Amino acid sequence: MRTCIDRQKPLEPGDRAKFIIKKSSAGKYSCTYLSHTGWSERSDPLELVVTGIHEKPSLSALPSPVVTSGGNVTLQCGSKQRFDRFTLTKEGEHRLSWIMDSEYLRWTFTCYGFYKKSPQQWSDLSDLLDLQFSEDYAVENLIRMGVAGFLLLVLGVVLVQAQNSQNSTHNEARRGKLQEQCTIERGGAQEPI
């Protein structure tokens, strides 16, 4: 049983006690206190995990740490030490490792290895693995280019029709002027020559 340190007076409401925990002291802990009415109930358990006990594992992304939109990736944590358990952690809950910009989202992962018989004694932290999720713009760009090509074709057809309509109107106006100039009066009636 652990004992409190830095305590010379009885506990007051809201007081806290400090315990010395050594590196080999991994495990589940709970606490109780003694008051004038007796012992308290146990607190919720706290699992203390000690890292750095074993050599660090490796972490890799297959087929690649860059994942396109809709793609899949497999994260693989491995070690020469033949751990029978691994844990994968994603950073960002307590640190700013979420990076968002117009091209990709980045997540940072790491892993630990441990043995089933000693689940609170973990390896060193693996090297960090940045997983980048990027958009695959190839299909989107092809669609955009197709729409742009179609709009250019429609615009070209409209311009050709407008040109033909203008030429037709211009030709009719020219014919009308020629006919006016080429009429003579014969017997009080005008006839084209």
mmCIF file with all atom_site columns, C-alpha atoms in Angstrom:
data_model
loop_
_atom_site.group_PDB
_atom_site.id
_atom_site.type_symbol
_atom_site.label_atom_id
_atom_site.label_alt_id
_atom_site.label_comp_id
_atom_site.label_asym_id
_atom_site.label_entity_id
_atom_site.label_seq_id
_atom_site.pdbx_PDB_ins_code
_atom_site.Cartn_x
_atom_site.Cartn_y
_atom_site.Cartn_z
_atom_site.occupancy
_atom_site.B_iso_or_equiv
_atom_site.pdbx_formal_charge
_atom_site.auth_seq_id
_atom_site.auth_comp_id
_atom_site.auth_asym_id
_atom_site.auth_atom_id
_atom_site.pdbx_PDB_model_num
ATOM 1   C CA . MET A 1 1   ? 0.000   0.000   0.000    1.00 0.00 ? 1   MET A CA 1
ATOM 2   C CA . ARG A 1 2   ? 1.283   3.445   -0.929   1.00 0.00 ? 2   ARG A CA 1
ATOM 3   C CA . THR A 1 3   ? 1.404   6.195   1.647    1.00 0.00 ? 3   THR A CA 1
ATOM 4   C CA . CYS A 1 4   ? 0.791   9.903   1.324    1.00 0.00 ? 4   CYS A CA 1
ATOM 5   C CA . ILE A 1 5   ? 3.712   12.289  1.221    1.00 0.00 ? 5   ILE A CA 1
ATOM 6   C CA . ASP A 1 6   ? 3.876   15.925  2.280    1.00 0.00 ? 6   ASP A CA 1
ATOM 7   C CA . ARG A 1 7   ? 1.096   15.447  4.875    1.00 0.00 ? 7   ARG A CA 1
ATOM 8   C CA . GLN A 1 8   ? 1.606   16.518  8.469    1.00 0.00 ? 8   GLN A CA 1
ATOM 9   C CA . LYS A 1 9   ? -1.969  17.436  9.350    1.00 0.00 ? 9   LYS A CA 1
ATOM 10  C CA . PRO A 1 10  ? -5.271  15.581  9.026    1.00 0.00 ? 10  PRO A CA 1
ATOM 11  C CA . LEU A 1 11  ? -7.111  15.845  5.712    1.00 0.00 ? 11  LEU A CA 1
ATOM 12  C CA . GLU A 1 12  ? -9.499  18.762  5.331    1.00 0.00 ? 12  GLU A CA 1
ATOM 13  C CA . PRO A 1 13  ? -12.361 18.770  2.853    1.00 0.00 ? 13  PRO A CA 1
ATOM 14  C CA . GLY A 1 14  ? -10.912 19.302  -0.628   1.00 0.00 ? 14  GLY A CA 1
ATOM 15  C CA . ASP A 1 15  ? -7.357  18.329  0.402    1.00 0.00 ? 15  ASP A CA 1
ATOM 16  C CA . ARG A 1 16  ? -5.257  16.227  -1.903   1.00 0.00 ? 16  ARG A CA 1
ATOM 17  C CA . ALA A 1 17  ? -2.531  13.705  -1.330   1.00 0.00 ? 17  ALA A CA 1
ATOM 18  C CA . LYS A 1 18  ? 0.526   12.968  -3.466   1.00 0.00 ? 18  LYS A CA 1
ATOM 19  C CA . PHE A 1 19  ? 1.842   9.474   -4.136   1.00 0.00 ? 19  PHE A CA 1
ATOM 20  C CA . ILE A 1 20  ? 5.234   8.522   -5.458   1.00 0.00 ? 20  ILE A CA 1
ATOM 21  C CA . ILE A 1 21  ? 4.852   6.261   -8.471   1.00 0.00 ? 21  ILE A CA 1
ATOM 22  C CA . LYS A 1 22  ? 7.931   4.547   -9.852   1.00 0.00 ? 22  LYS A CA 1
ATOM 23  C CA . LYS A 1 23  ? 8.444   3.503   -13.461  1.00 0.00 ? 23  LYS A CA 1
ATOM 24  C CA . SER A 1 24  ? 7.748   -0.115  -12.577  1.00 0.00 ? 24  SER A CA 1
ATOM 25  C CA . SER A 1 25  ? 4.465   0.825   -10.864  1.00 0.00 ? 25  SER A CA 1
ATOM 26  C CA . ALA A 1 26  ? 2.198   0.571   -13.903  1.00 0.00 ? 26  ALA A CA 1
ATOM 27  C CA . GLY A 1 27  ? -1.280  -0.754  -13.140  1.00 0.00 ? 27  GLY A CA 1
ATOM 28  C CA . LYS A 1 28  ? -4.791  0.216   -12.111  1.00 0.00 ? 28  LYS A CA 1
ATOM 29  C CA . TYR A 1 29  ? -5.169  2.527   -9.138   1.00 0.00 ? 29  TYR A CA 1
ATOM 30  C CA . SER A 1 30  ? -8.062  3.825   -7.074   1.00 0.00 ? 30  SER A CA 1
ATOM 31  C CA . CYS A 1 31  ? -8.089  5.718   -3.834   1.00 0.00 ? 31  CYS A CA 1
ATOM 32  C CA . THR A 1 32  ? -10.043 6.013   -0.632   1.00 0.00 ? 32  THR A CA 1
ATOM 33  C CA . TYR A 1 33  ? -9.860  8.358   2.326    1.00 0.00 ? 33  TYR A CA 1
ATOM 34  C CA . LEU A 1 34  ? -10.506 8.071   6.017    1.00 0.00 ? 34  LEU A CA 1
ATOM 35  C CA . SER A 1 35  ? -12.675 10.648  7.729    1.00 0.00 ? 35  SER A CA 1
ATOM 36  C CA . HIS A 1 36  ? -14.312 10.821  11.160   1.00 0.00 ? 36  HIS A CA 1
ATOM 37  C CA . THR A 1 37  ? -17.232 8.804   9.706    1.00 0.00 ? 37  THR A CA 1
ATOM 38  C CA . GLY A 1 38  ? -14.989 6.016   8.384    1.00 0.00 ? 38  GLY A CA 1
ATOM 39  C CA . TRP A 1 39  ? -13.490 4.978   5.057    1.00 0.00 ? 39  TRP A CA 1
ATOM 40  C CA . SER A 1 40  ? -14.871 6.357   1.811    1.00 0.00 ? 40  SER A CA 1
ATOM 41  C CA . GLU A 1 41  ? -15.864 4.238   -1.145   1.00 0.00 ? 41  GLU A CA 1
ATOM 42  C CA . ARG A 1 42  ? -13.206 3.604   -3.760   1.00 0.00 ? 42  ARG A CA 1
ATOM 43  C CA . SER A 1 43  ? -12.783 6.147   -6.521   1.00 0.00 ? 43  SER A CA 1
ATOM 44  C CA . ASP A 1 44  ? -13.173 5.167   -10.144  1.00 0.00 ? 44  ASP A CA 1
ATOM 45  C CA . PRO A 1 45  ? -10.074 3.246   -11.225  1.00 0.00 ? 45  PRO A CA 1
ATOM 46  C CA . LEU A 1 46  ? -7.264  5.027   -13.001  1.00 0.00 ? 46  LEU A CA 1
ATOM 47  C CA . GLU A 1 47  ? -5.071  2.989   -15.329  1.00 0.00 ? 47  GLU A CA 1
ATOM 48  C CA . LEU A 1 48  ? -1.447  4.065   -15.215  1.00 0.00 ? 48  LEU A CA 1
ATOM 49  C CA . VAL A 1 49  ? 0.489   3.068   -18.328  1.00 0.00 ? 49  VAL A CA 1
ATOM 50  C CA . VAL A 1 50  ? 4.259   3.336   -18.339  1.00 0.00 ? 50  VAL A CA 1
ATOM 51  C CA . THR A 1 51  ? 5.933   3.835   -21.713  1.00 0.00 ? 51  THR A CA 1
ATOM 52  C CA . GLY A 1 52  ? 9.530   3.318   -22.706  1.00 0.00 ? 52  GLY A CA 1
ATOM 53  C CA . ILE A 1 53  ? 9.800   -0.181  -21.220  1.00 0.00 ? 53  ILE A CA 1
ATOM 54  C CA . HIS A 1 54  ? 10.419  -1.838  -24.615  1.00 0.00 ? 54  HIS A CA 1
ATOM 55  C CA . GLU A 1 55  ? 12.085  -0.809  -27.877  1.00 0.00 ? 55  GLU A CA 1
ATOM 56  C CA . LYS A 1 56  ? 9.913   1.345   -30.149  1.00 0.00 ? 56  LYS A CA 1
ATOM 57  C CA . PRO A 1 57  ? 7.897   -0.298  -32.950  1.00 0.00 ? 57  PRO A CA 1
ATOM 58  C CA . SER A 1 58  ? 7.722   0.959   -36.526  1.00 0.00 ? 58  SER A CA 1
ATOM 59  C CA . LEU A 1 59  ? 4.616   2.497   -38.067  1.00 0.00 ? 59  LEU A CA 1
ATOM 60  C CA . SER A 1 60  ? 3.951   2.558   -41.808  1.00 0.00 ? 60  SER A CA 1
ATOM 61  C CA . ALA A 1 61  ? 1.118   3.383   -44.195  1.00 0.00 ? 61  ALA A CA 1
ATOM 62  C CA . LEU A 1 62  ? 0.313   1.025   -47.064  1.00 0.00 ? 62  LEU A CA 1
ATOM 63  C CA . PRO A 1 63  ? 0.298   1.648   -49.972  1.00 0.00 ? 63  PRO A CA 1
ATOM 64  C CA . SER A 1 64  ? 1.294   5.251   -49.204  1.00 0.00 ? 64  SER A CA 1
ATOM 65  C CA . PRO A 1 65  ? 0.905   7.933   -46.509  1.00 0.00 ? 65  PRO A CA 1
ATOM 66  C CA . VAL A 1 66  ? -0.847  10.127  -49.109  1.00 0.00 ? 66  VAL A CA 1
ATOM 67  C CA . VAL A 1 67  ? -4.484  9.101   -49.534  1.00 0.00 ? 67  VAL A CA 1
ATOM 68  C CA . THR A 1 68  ? -6.616  10.500  -52.333  1.00 0.00 ? 68  THR A CA 1
ATOM 69  C CA . SER A 1 69  ? -10.283 11.246  -51.820  1.00 0.00 ? 69  SER A CA 1
ATOM 70  C CA . GLY A 1 70  ? -12.219 7.972   -51.616  1.00 0.00 ? 70  GLY A CA 1
ATOM 71  C CA . GLY A 1 71  ? -9.014  5.933   -51.285  1.00 0.00 ? 71  GLY A CA 1
ATOM 72  C CA . ASN A 1 72  ? -8.053  3.467   -48.547  1.00 0.00 ? 72  ASN A CA 1
ATOM 73  C CA . VAL A 1 73  ? -4.931  3.158   -46.437  1.00 0.00 ? 73  VAL A CA 1
ATOM 74  C CA . THR A 1 74  ? -3.704  0.484   -44.037  1.00 0.00 ? 74  THR A CA 1
ATOM 75  C CA . LEU A 1 75  ? -1.673  1.532   -40.993  1.00 0.00 ? 75  LEU A CA 1
ATOM 76  C CA . GLN A 1 76  ? 0.764   -1.148  -39.885  1.00 0.00 ? 76  GLN A CA 1
ATOM 77  C CA . CYS A 1 77  ? 2.521   -1.156  -36.517  1.00 0.00 ? 77  CYS A CA 1
ATOM 78  C CA . GLY A 1 78  ? 5.238   -3.789  -36.204  1.00 0.00 ? 78  GLY A CA 1
ATOM 79  C CA . SER A 1 79  ? 8.250   -4.782  -34.123  1.00 0.00 ? 79  SER A CA 1
ATOM 80  C CA . LYS A 1 80  ? 11.043  -7.345  -33.957  1.00 0.00 ? 80  LYS A CA 1
ATOM 81  C CA . GLN A 1 81  ? 10.048  -7.956  -30.329  1.00 0.00 ? 81  GLN A CA 1
ATOM 82  C CA . ARG A 1 82  ? 6.910   -9.907  -31.320  1.00 0.00 ? 82  ARG A CA 1
ATOM 83  C CA . PHE A 1 83  ? 4.443   -7.877  -29.277  1.00 0.00 ? 83  PHE A CA 1
ATOM 84  C CA . ASP A 1 84  ? 1.038   -9.514  -29.116  1.00 0.00 ? 84  ASP A CA 1
ATOM 85  C CA . ARG A 1 85  ? -0.780  -6.178  -28.703  1.00 0.00 ? 85  ARG A CA 1
ATOM 86  C CA . PHE A 1 86  ? -0.460  -2.743  -30.274  1.00 0.00 ? 86  PHE A CA 1
ATOM 87  C CA . THR A 1 87  ? -2.218  0.522   -29.697  1.00 0.00 ? 87  THR A CA 1
ATOM 88  C CA . LEU A 1 88  ? -2.573  3.217   -32.346  1.00 0.00 ? 88  LEU A CA 1
ATOM 89  C CA . THR A 1 89  ? -2.990  6.838   -31.313  1.00 0.00 ? 89  THR A CA 1
ATOM 90  C CA . LYS A 1 90  ? -3.980  9.853   -33.368  1.00 0.00 ? 90  LYS A CA 1
ATOM 91  C CA . GLU A 1 91  ? -2.515  13.103  -32.199  1.00 0.00 ? 91  GLU A CA 1
ATOM 92  C CA . GLY A 1 92  ? -4.552  16.263  -32.182  1.00 0.00 ? 92  GLY A CA 1
ATOM 93  C CA . GLU A 1 93  ? -6.768  15.858  -29.167  1.00 0.00 ? 93  GLU A CA 1
ATOM 94  C CA . HIS A 1 94  ? -4.332  17.811  -26.980  1.00 0.00 ? 94  HIS A CA 1
ATOM 95  C CA . ARG A 1 95  ? -1.938  19.242  -29.549  1.00 0.00 ? 95  ARG A CA 1
ATOM 96  C CA . LEU A 1 96  ? -2.463  21.197  -32.738  1.00 0.00 ? 96  LEU A CA 1
ATOM 97  C CA . SER A 1 97  ? -1.592  18.543  -35.287  1.00 0.00 ? 97  SER A CA 1
ATOM 98  C CA . TRP A 1 98  ? -4.681  19.062  -37.452  1.00 0.00 ? 98  TRP A CA 1
ATOM 99  C CA . ILE A 1 99  ? -3.586  21.062  -40.465  1.00 0.00 ? 99  ILE A CA 1
ATOM 100 C CA . MET A 1 100 ? -6.306  22.109  -42.874  1.00 0.00 ? 100 MET A CA 1
ATOM 101 C CA . ASP A 1 101 ? -5.706  24.011  -46.055  1.00 0.00 ? 101 ASP A CA 1
ATOM 102 C CA . SER A 1 102 ? -7.191  24.064  -49.515  1.00 0.00 ? 102 SER A CA 1
ATOM 103 C CA . GLU A 1 103 ? -5.424  20.939  -50.713  1.00 0.00 ? 103 GLU A CA 1
ATOM 104 C CA . TYR A 1 104 ? -5.306  18.365  -47.920  1.00 0.00 ? 104 TYR A CA 1
ATOM 105 C CA . LEU A 1 105 ? -6.057  17.325  -44.373  1.00 0.00 ? 105 LEU A CA 1
ATOM 106 C CA . ARG A 1 106 ? -3.170  15.894  -42.340  1.00 0.00 ? 106 ARG A CA 1
ATOM 107 C CA . TRP A 1 107 ? -3.439  13.511  -39.399  1.00 0.00 ? 107 TRP A CA 1
ATOM 108 C CA . THR A 1 108 ? -0.483  12.397  -37.295  1.00 0.00 ? 108 THR A CA 1
ATOM 109 C CA . PHE A 1 109 ? -0.414  8.858   -35.920  1.00 0.00 ? 109 PHE A CA 1
ATOM 110 C CA . THR A 1 110 ? 1.912   6.906   -33.647  1.00 0.00 ? 110 THR A CA 1
ATOM 111 C CA . CYS A 1 111 ? 1.799   3.484   -32.051  1.00 0.00 ? 111 CYS A CA 1
ATOM 112 C CA . TYR A 1 112 ? 3.025   1.507   -29.046  1.00 0.00 ? 112 TYR A CA 1
ATOM 113 C CA . GLY A 1 113 ? 3.574   -2.213  -28.551  1.00 0.00 ? 113 GLY A CA 1
ATOM 114 C CA . PHE A 1 114 ? 2.966   -4.250  -25.408  1.00 0.00 ? 114 PHE A CA 1
ATOM 115 C CA . TYR A 1 115 ? 2.386   -7.780  -24.171  1.00 0.00 ? 115 TYR A CA 1
ATOM 116 C CA . LYS A 1 116 ? -0.951  -9.205  -23.064  1.00 0.00 ? 116 LYS A CA 1
ATOM 117 C CA . LYS A 1 117 ? 0.582   -10.386 -19.777  1.00 0.00 ? 117 LYS A CA 1
ATOM 118 C CA . SER A 1 118 ? 1.690   -6.818  -18.889  1.00 0.00 ? 118 SER A CA 1
ATOM 119 C CA . PRO A 1 119 ? -0.821  -4.493  -20.578  1.00 0.00 ? 119 PRO A CA 1
ATOM 120 C CA . GLN A 1 120 ? 0.320   -1.340  -18.751  1.00 0.00 ? 120 GLN A CA 1
ATOM 121 C CA . GLN A 1 121 ? 3.980   -1.617  -19.765  1.00 0.00 ? 121 GLN A CA 1
ATOM 122 C CA . TRP A 1 122 ? 4.282   -0.210  -23.253  1.00 0.00 ? 122 TRP A CA 1
ATOM 123 C CA . SER A 1 123 ? 7.159   0.293   -25.663  1.00 0.00 ? 123 SER A CA 1
ATOM 124 C CA . ASP A 1 124 ? 8.696   3.607   -26.593  1.00 0.00 ? 124 ASP A CA 1
ATOM 125 C CA . LEU A 1 125 ? 6.648   5.711   -28.934  1.00 0.00 ? 125 LEU A CA 1
ATOM 126 C CA . SER A 1 126 ? 7.043   4.857   -32.635  1.00 0.00 ? 126 SER A CA 1
ATOM 127 C CA . ASP A 1 127 ? 8.195   7.538   -35.027  1.00 0.00 ? 127 ASP A CA 1
ATOM 128 C CA . LEU A 1 128 ? 5.371   9.867   -36.051  1.00 0.00 ? 128 LEU A CA 1
ATOM 129 C CA . LEU A 1 129 ? 3.518   9.081   -39.259  1.00 0.00 ? 129 LEU A CA 1
ATOM 130 C CA . ASP A 1 130 ? 1.854   11.951  -41.123  1.00 0.00 ? 130 ASP A CA 1
ATOM 131 C CA . LEU A 1 131 ? -1.115  10.737  -43.124  1.00 0.00 ? 131 LEU A CA 1
ATOM 132 C CA . GLN A 1 132 ? -2.237  13.230  -45.760  1.00 0.00 ? 132 GLN A CA 1
ATOM 133 C CA . PHE A 1 133 ? -5.684  13.151  -47.312  1.00 0.00 ? 133 PHE A CA 1
ATOM 134 C CA . SER A 1 134 ? -5.662  14.954  -50.641  1.00 0.00 ? 134 SER A CA 1
ATOM 135 C CA . GLU A 1 135 ? -8.339  15.576  -53.214  1.00 0.00 ? 135 GLU A CA 1
ATOM 136 C CA . ASP A 1 136 ? -8.030  13.773  -56.545  1.00 0.00 ? 136 ASP A CA 1
ATOM 137 C CA . TYR A 1 137 ? -8.604  16.659  -58.905  1.00 0.00 ? 137 TYR A CA 1
ATOM 138 C CA . ALA A 1 138 ? -8.046  14.670  -62.145  1.00 0.00 ? 138 ALA A CA 1
ATOM 139 C CA . VAL A 1 139 ? -11.697 13.594  -62.556  1.00 0.00 ? 139 VAL A CA 1
ATOM 140 C CA . GLU A 1 140 ? -13.018 16.959  -61.405  1.00 0.00 ? 140 GLU A CA 1
ATOM 141 C CA . ASN A 1 141 ? -10.708 18.748  -63.853  1.00 0.00 ? 141 ASN A CA 1
ATOM 142 C CA . LEU A 1 142 ? -11.844 16.496  -66.733  1.00 0.00 ? 142 LEU A CA 1
ATOM 143 C CA . ILE A 1 143 ? -15.472 17.321  -65.925  1.00 0.00 ? 143 ILE A CA 1
ATOM 144 C CA . ARG A 1 144 ? -14.688 21.039  -65.781  1.00 0.00 ? 144 ARG A CA 1
ATOM 145 C CA . MET A 1 145 ? -12.825 20.882  -69.091  1.00 0.00 ? 145 MET A CA 1
ATOM 146 C CA . GLY A 1 146 ? -15.737 18.984  -70.694  1.00 0.00 ? 146 GLY A CA 1
ATOM 147 C CA . VAL A 1 147 ? -18.250 21.591  -69.493  1.00 0.00 ? 147 VAL A CA 1
ATOM 148 C CA . ALA A 1 148 ? -15.983 24.421  -70.677  1.00 0.00 ? 148 ALA A CA 1
ATOM 149 C CA . GLY A 1 149 ? -15.600 22.751  -74.101  1.00 0.00 ? 149 GLY A CA 1
ATOM 150 C CA . PHE A 1 150 ? -19.362 22.318  -74.405  1.00 0.00 ? 150 PHE A CA 1
ATOM 151 C CA . LEU A 1 151 ? -19.956 25.970  -73.490  1.00 0.00 ? 151 LEU A CA 1
ATOM 152 C CA . LEU A 1 152 ? -17.380 27.081  -76.080  1.00 0.00 ? 152 LEU A CA 1
ATOM 153 C CA . LEU A 1 153 ? -19.124 24.954  -78.716  1.00 0.00 ? 153 LEU A CA 1
ATOM 154 C CA . VAL A 1 154 ? -22.519 26.477  -77.890  1.00 0.00 ? 154 VAL A CA 1
ATOM 155 C CA . LEU A 1 155 ? -21.005 29.958  -77.944  1.00 0.00 ? 155 LEU A CA 1
ATOM 156 C CA . GLY A 1 156 ? -19.418 29.214  -81.344  1.00 0.00 ? 156 GLY A CA 1
ATOM 157 C CA . VAL A 1 157 ? -22.768 28.046  -82.768  1.00 0.00 ? 157 VAL A CA 1
ATOM 158 C CA . VAL A 1 158 ? -24.499 31.178  -81.454  1.00 0.00 ? 158 VAL A CA 1
ATOM 159 C CA . LEU A 1 159 ? -21.796 33.411  -82.981  1.00 0.00 ? 159 LEU A CA 1
ATOM 160 C CA . VAL A 1 160 ? -22.044 31.656  -86.385  1.00 0.00 ? 160 VAL A CA 1
ATOM 161 C CA . GLN A 1 161 ? -25.821 32.009  -86.348  1.00 0.00 ? 161 GLN A CA 1
ATOM 162 C CA . ALA A 1 162 ? -25.549 35.682  -85.407  1.00 0.00 ? 162 ALA A CA 1
ATOM 163 C CA . GLN A 1 163 ? -23.011 36.255  -88.206  1.00 0.00 ? 163 GLN A CA 1
ATOM 164 C CA . ASN A 1 164 ? -25.243 34.481  -90.747  1.00 0.00 ? 164 ASN A CA 1
ATOM 165 C CA . SER A 1 165 ? -28.268 36.438  -89.589  1.00 0.00 ? 165 SER A CA 1
ATOM 166 C CA . GLN A 1 166 ? -26.357 39.707  -89.849  1.00 0.00 ? 166 GLN A CA 1
ATOM 167 C CA . ASN A 1 167 ? -25.027 38.823  -93.319  1.00 0.00 ? 167 ASN A CA 1
ATOM 168 C CA . SER A 1 168 ? -28.520 37.830  -94.461  1.00 0.00 ? 168 SER A CA 1
ATOM 169 C CA . THR A 1 169 ? -30.006 41.111  -93.209  1.00 0.00 ? 169 THR A CA 1
ATOM 170 C CA . HIS A 1 170 ? -27.134 43.076  -94.751  1.00 0.00 ? 170 HIS A CA 1
ATOM 171 C CA . ASN A 1 171 ? -27.558 41.283  -98.132  1.00 0.00 ? 171 ASN A CA 1
ATOM 172 C CA . GLU A 1 172 ? -31.316 41.893  -98.181  1.00 0.00 ? 172 GLU A CA 1
ATOM 173 C CA . ALA A 1 173 ? -30.764 45.571  -97.452  1.00 0.00 ? 173 ALA A CA 1
ATOM 174 C CA . ARG A 1 174 ? -28.193 45.773  -100.275 1.00 0.00 ? 174 ARG A CA 1
ATOM 175 C CA . ARG A 1 175 ? -30.574 44.070  -102.731 1.00 0.00 ? 175 ARG A CA 1
ATOM 176 C CA . GLY A 1 176 ? -33.309 46.508  -101.770 1.00 0.00 ? 176 GLY A CA 1
ATOM 177 C CA . LYS A 1 177 ? -31.041 49.495  -102.574 1.00 0.00 ? 177 LYS A CA 1
ATOM 178 C CA . LEU A 1 178 ? -30.009 48.003  -105.900 1.00 0.00 ? 178 LEU A CA 1
ATOM 179 C CA . GLN A 1 179 ? -33.602 47.419  -106.883 1.00 0.00 ? 179 GLN A CA 1
ATOM 180 C CA . GLU A 1 180 ? -34.485 51.009  -106.045 1.00 0.00 ? 180 GLU A CA 1
ATOM 181 C CA . GLN A 1 181 ? -31.668 52.324  -108.195 1.00 0.00 ? 181 GLN A CA 1
ATOM 182 C CA . CYS A 1 182 ? -32.496 50.045  -111.127 1.00 0.00 ? 182 CYS A CA 1
ATOM 183 C CA . THR A 1 183 ? -36.153 50.897  -111.661 1.00 0.00 ? 183 THR A CA 1
ATOM 184 C CA . ILE A 1 184 ? -37.450 53.007  -114.513 1.00 0.00 ? 184 ILE A CA 1
ATOM 185 C CA . GLU A 1 185 ? -40.755 54.528  -115.153 1.00 0.00 ? 185 GLU A CA 1
ATOM 186 C CA . ARG A 1 186 ? -42.731 53.029  -117.983 1.00 0.00 ? 186 ARG A CA 1
ATOM 187 C CA . GLY A 1 187 ? -46.128 54.264  -118.584 1.00 0.00 ? 187 GLY A CA 1
ATOM 188 C CA . GLY A 1 188 ? -46.543 55.549  -115.107 1.00 0.00 ? 188 GLY A CA 1
ATOM 189 C CA . ALA A 1 189 ? -45.559 52.209  -113.561 1.00 0.00 ? 189 ALA A CA 1
ATOM 190 C CA . GLN A 1 190 ? -42.242 51.367  -112.095 1.00 0.00 ? 190 GLN A CA 1
ATOM 191 C CA . GLU A 1 191 ? -40.664 48.133  -113.198 1.00 0.00 ? 191 GLU A CA 1
ATOM 192 C CA . PRO A 1 192 ? -37.337 46.693  -112.394 1.00 0.00 ? 192 PRO A CA 1
ATOM 193 C CA . ILE A 1 193 ? -34.891 46.589  -115.351 1.00 0.00 ? 193 ILE A CA 1
#
